[in-house]
PDB file of C-alpha atoms in Angstrom:
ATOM      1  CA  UNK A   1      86.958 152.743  91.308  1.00  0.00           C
ATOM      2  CA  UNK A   2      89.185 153.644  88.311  1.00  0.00           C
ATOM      3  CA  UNK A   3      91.256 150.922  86.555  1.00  0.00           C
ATOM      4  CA  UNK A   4      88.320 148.575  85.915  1.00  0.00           C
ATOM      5  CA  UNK A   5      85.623 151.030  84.807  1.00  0.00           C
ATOM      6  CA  UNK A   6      88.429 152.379  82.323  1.00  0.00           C
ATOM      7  CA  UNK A   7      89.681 148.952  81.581  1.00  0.00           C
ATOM      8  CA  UNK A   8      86.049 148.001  80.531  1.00  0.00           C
ATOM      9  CA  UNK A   9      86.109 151.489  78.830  1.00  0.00           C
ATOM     10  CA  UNK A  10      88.998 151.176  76.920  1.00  0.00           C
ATOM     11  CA  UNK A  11      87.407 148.384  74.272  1.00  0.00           C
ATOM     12  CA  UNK A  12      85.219 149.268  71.681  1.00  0.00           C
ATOM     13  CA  UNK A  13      83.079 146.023  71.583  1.00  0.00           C
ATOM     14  CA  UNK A  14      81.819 147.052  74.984  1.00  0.00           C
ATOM     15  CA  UNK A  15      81.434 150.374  74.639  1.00  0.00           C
ATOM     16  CA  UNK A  16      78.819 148.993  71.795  1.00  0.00           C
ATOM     17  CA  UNK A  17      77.727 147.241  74.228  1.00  0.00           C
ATOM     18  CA  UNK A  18      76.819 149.994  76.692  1.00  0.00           C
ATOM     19  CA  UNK A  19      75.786 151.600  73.262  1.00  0.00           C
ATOM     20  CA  UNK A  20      73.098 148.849  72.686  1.00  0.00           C
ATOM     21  CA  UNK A  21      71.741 148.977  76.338  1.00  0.00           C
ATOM     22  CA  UNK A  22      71.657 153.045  76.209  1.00  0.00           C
ATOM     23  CA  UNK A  23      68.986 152.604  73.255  1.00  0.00           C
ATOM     24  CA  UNK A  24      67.308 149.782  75.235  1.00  0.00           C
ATOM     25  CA  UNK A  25      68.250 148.334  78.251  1.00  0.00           C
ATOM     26  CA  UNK A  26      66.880 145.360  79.922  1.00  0.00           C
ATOM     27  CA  UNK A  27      68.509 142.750  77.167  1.00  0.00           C
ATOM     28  CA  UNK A  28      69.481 138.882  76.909  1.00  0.00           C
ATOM     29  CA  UNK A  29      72.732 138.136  75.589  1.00  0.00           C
ATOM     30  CA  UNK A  30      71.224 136.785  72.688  1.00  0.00           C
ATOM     31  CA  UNK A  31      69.540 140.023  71.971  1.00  0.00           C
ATOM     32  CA  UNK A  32      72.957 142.008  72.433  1.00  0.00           C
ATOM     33  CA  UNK A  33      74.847 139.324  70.192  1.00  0.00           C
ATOM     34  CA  UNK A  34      71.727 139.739  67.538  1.00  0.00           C
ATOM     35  CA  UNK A  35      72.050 143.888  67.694  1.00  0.00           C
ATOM     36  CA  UNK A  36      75.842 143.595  67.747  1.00  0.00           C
ATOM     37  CA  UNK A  37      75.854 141.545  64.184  1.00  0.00           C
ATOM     38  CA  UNK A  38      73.274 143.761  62.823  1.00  0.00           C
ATOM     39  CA  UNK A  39      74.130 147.293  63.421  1.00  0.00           C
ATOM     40  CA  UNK A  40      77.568 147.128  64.096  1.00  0.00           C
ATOM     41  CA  UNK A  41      79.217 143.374  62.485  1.00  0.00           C
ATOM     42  CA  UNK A  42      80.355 142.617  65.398  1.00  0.00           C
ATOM     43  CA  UNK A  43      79.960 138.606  65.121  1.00  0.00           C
ATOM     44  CA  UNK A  44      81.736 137.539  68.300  1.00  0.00           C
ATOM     45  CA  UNK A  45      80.508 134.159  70.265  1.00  0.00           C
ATOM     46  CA  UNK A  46      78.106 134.287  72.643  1.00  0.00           C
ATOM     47  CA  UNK A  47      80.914 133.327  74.878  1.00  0.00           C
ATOM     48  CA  UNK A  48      83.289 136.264  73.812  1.00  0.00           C
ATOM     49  CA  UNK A  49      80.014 138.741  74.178  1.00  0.00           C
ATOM     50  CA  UNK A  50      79.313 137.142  77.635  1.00  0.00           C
ATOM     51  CA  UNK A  51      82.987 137.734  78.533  1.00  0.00           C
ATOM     52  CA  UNK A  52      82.640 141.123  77.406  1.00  0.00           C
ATOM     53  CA  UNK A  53      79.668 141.758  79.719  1.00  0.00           C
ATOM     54  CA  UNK A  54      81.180 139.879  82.556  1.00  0.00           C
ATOM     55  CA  UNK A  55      84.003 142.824  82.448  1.00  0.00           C
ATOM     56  CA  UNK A  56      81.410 145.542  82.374  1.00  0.00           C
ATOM     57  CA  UNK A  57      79.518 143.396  85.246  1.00  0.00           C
ATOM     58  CA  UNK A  58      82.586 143.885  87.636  1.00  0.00           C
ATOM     59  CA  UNK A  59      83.211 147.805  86.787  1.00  0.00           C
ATOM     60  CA  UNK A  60      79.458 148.005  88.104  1.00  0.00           C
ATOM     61  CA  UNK A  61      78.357 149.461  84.721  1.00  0.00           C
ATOM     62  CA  UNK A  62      76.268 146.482  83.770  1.00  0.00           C
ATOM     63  CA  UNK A  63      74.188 144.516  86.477  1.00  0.00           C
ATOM     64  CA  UNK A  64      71.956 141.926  85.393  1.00  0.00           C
ATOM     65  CA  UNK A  65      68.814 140.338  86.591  1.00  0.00           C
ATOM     66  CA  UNK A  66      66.955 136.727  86.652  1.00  0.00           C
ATOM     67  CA  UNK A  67      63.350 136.374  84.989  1.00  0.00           C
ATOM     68  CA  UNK A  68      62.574 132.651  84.980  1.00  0.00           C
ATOM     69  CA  UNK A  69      65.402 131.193  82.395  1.00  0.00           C
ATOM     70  CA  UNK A  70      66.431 134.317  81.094  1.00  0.00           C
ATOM     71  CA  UNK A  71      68.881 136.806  82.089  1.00  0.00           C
ATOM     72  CA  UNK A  72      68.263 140.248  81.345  1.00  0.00           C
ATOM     73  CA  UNK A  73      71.641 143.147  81.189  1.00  0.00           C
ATOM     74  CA  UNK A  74      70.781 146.758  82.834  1.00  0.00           C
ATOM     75  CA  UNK A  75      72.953 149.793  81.955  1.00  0.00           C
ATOM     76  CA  UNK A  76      74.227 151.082  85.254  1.00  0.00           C
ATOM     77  CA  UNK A  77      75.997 154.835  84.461  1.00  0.00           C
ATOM     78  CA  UNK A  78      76.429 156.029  88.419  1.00  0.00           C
ATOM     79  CA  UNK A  79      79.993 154.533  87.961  1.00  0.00           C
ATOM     80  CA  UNK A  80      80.568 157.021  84.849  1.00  0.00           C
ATOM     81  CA  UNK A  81      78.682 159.921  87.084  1.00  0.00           C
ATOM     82  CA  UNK A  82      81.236 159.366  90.037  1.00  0.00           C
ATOM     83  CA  UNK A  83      83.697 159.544  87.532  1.00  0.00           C
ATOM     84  CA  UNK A  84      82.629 162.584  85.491  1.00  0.00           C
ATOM     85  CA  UNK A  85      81.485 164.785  88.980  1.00  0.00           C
ATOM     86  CA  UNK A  86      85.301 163.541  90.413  1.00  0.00           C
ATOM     87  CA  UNK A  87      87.144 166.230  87.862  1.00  0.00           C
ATOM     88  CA  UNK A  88      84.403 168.841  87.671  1.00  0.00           C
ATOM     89  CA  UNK A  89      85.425 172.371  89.531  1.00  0.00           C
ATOM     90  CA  UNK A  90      82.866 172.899  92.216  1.00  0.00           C
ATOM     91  CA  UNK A  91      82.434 176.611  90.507  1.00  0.00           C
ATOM     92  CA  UNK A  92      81.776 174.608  87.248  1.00  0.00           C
ATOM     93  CA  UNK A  93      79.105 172.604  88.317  1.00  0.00           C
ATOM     94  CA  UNK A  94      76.909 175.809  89.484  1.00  0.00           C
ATOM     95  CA  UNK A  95      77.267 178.223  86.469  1.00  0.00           C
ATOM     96  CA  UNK A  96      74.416 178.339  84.372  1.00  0.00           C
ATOM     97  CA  UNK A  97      74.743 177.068  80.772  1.00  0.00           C
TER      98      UNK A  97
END
């Protein structure tokens, strides 16, 4: 579970990424590439963005799905939920805030 979620973690053009798909999820790589440039100036390839999301892909925080010719990128956060509940004291998790 933990080296590849915190190797796709560990770079800051994908954790814009998971940024971008927090605010709206359901994107094309073009859209991502098109946010990317504008908000942040990130103005990778579409190649370097898809390798980007390919790493995110196989640490199960990004799946993706096939609508006619276009691929659309979900956020998937249960791997960052396993991860957060894996360190939390069970007497932590029941005290009221």
């Amino acid at each position: 579970m933990g080296e590849d979620l915190f190797k796709a973690l560990a770079d800051s053009t994908r954790r814009r990424i998971l940024d971008e798909l927090v605010e709206r999820d359901g994107q094309t790589l073009f859209e991502i590439c098109t946010r990317l440039v504008t908000k942040y100036g990130i103005g990778l390839s579409r190649q370097a963005i898809s390798q980007h999301l390919a790493v995110l892909e196989s640490a199960g925080l990004v799946s993706t799905r096939r609508q006619g010719r276009y691929k659309f990128h979900d956020l998937n956060t249960e791997p960052l939920e396993r991860i957060v509940t894996r360190w939390l004291r069970p007497d932590a998790r029941e005290e009221p805030q």
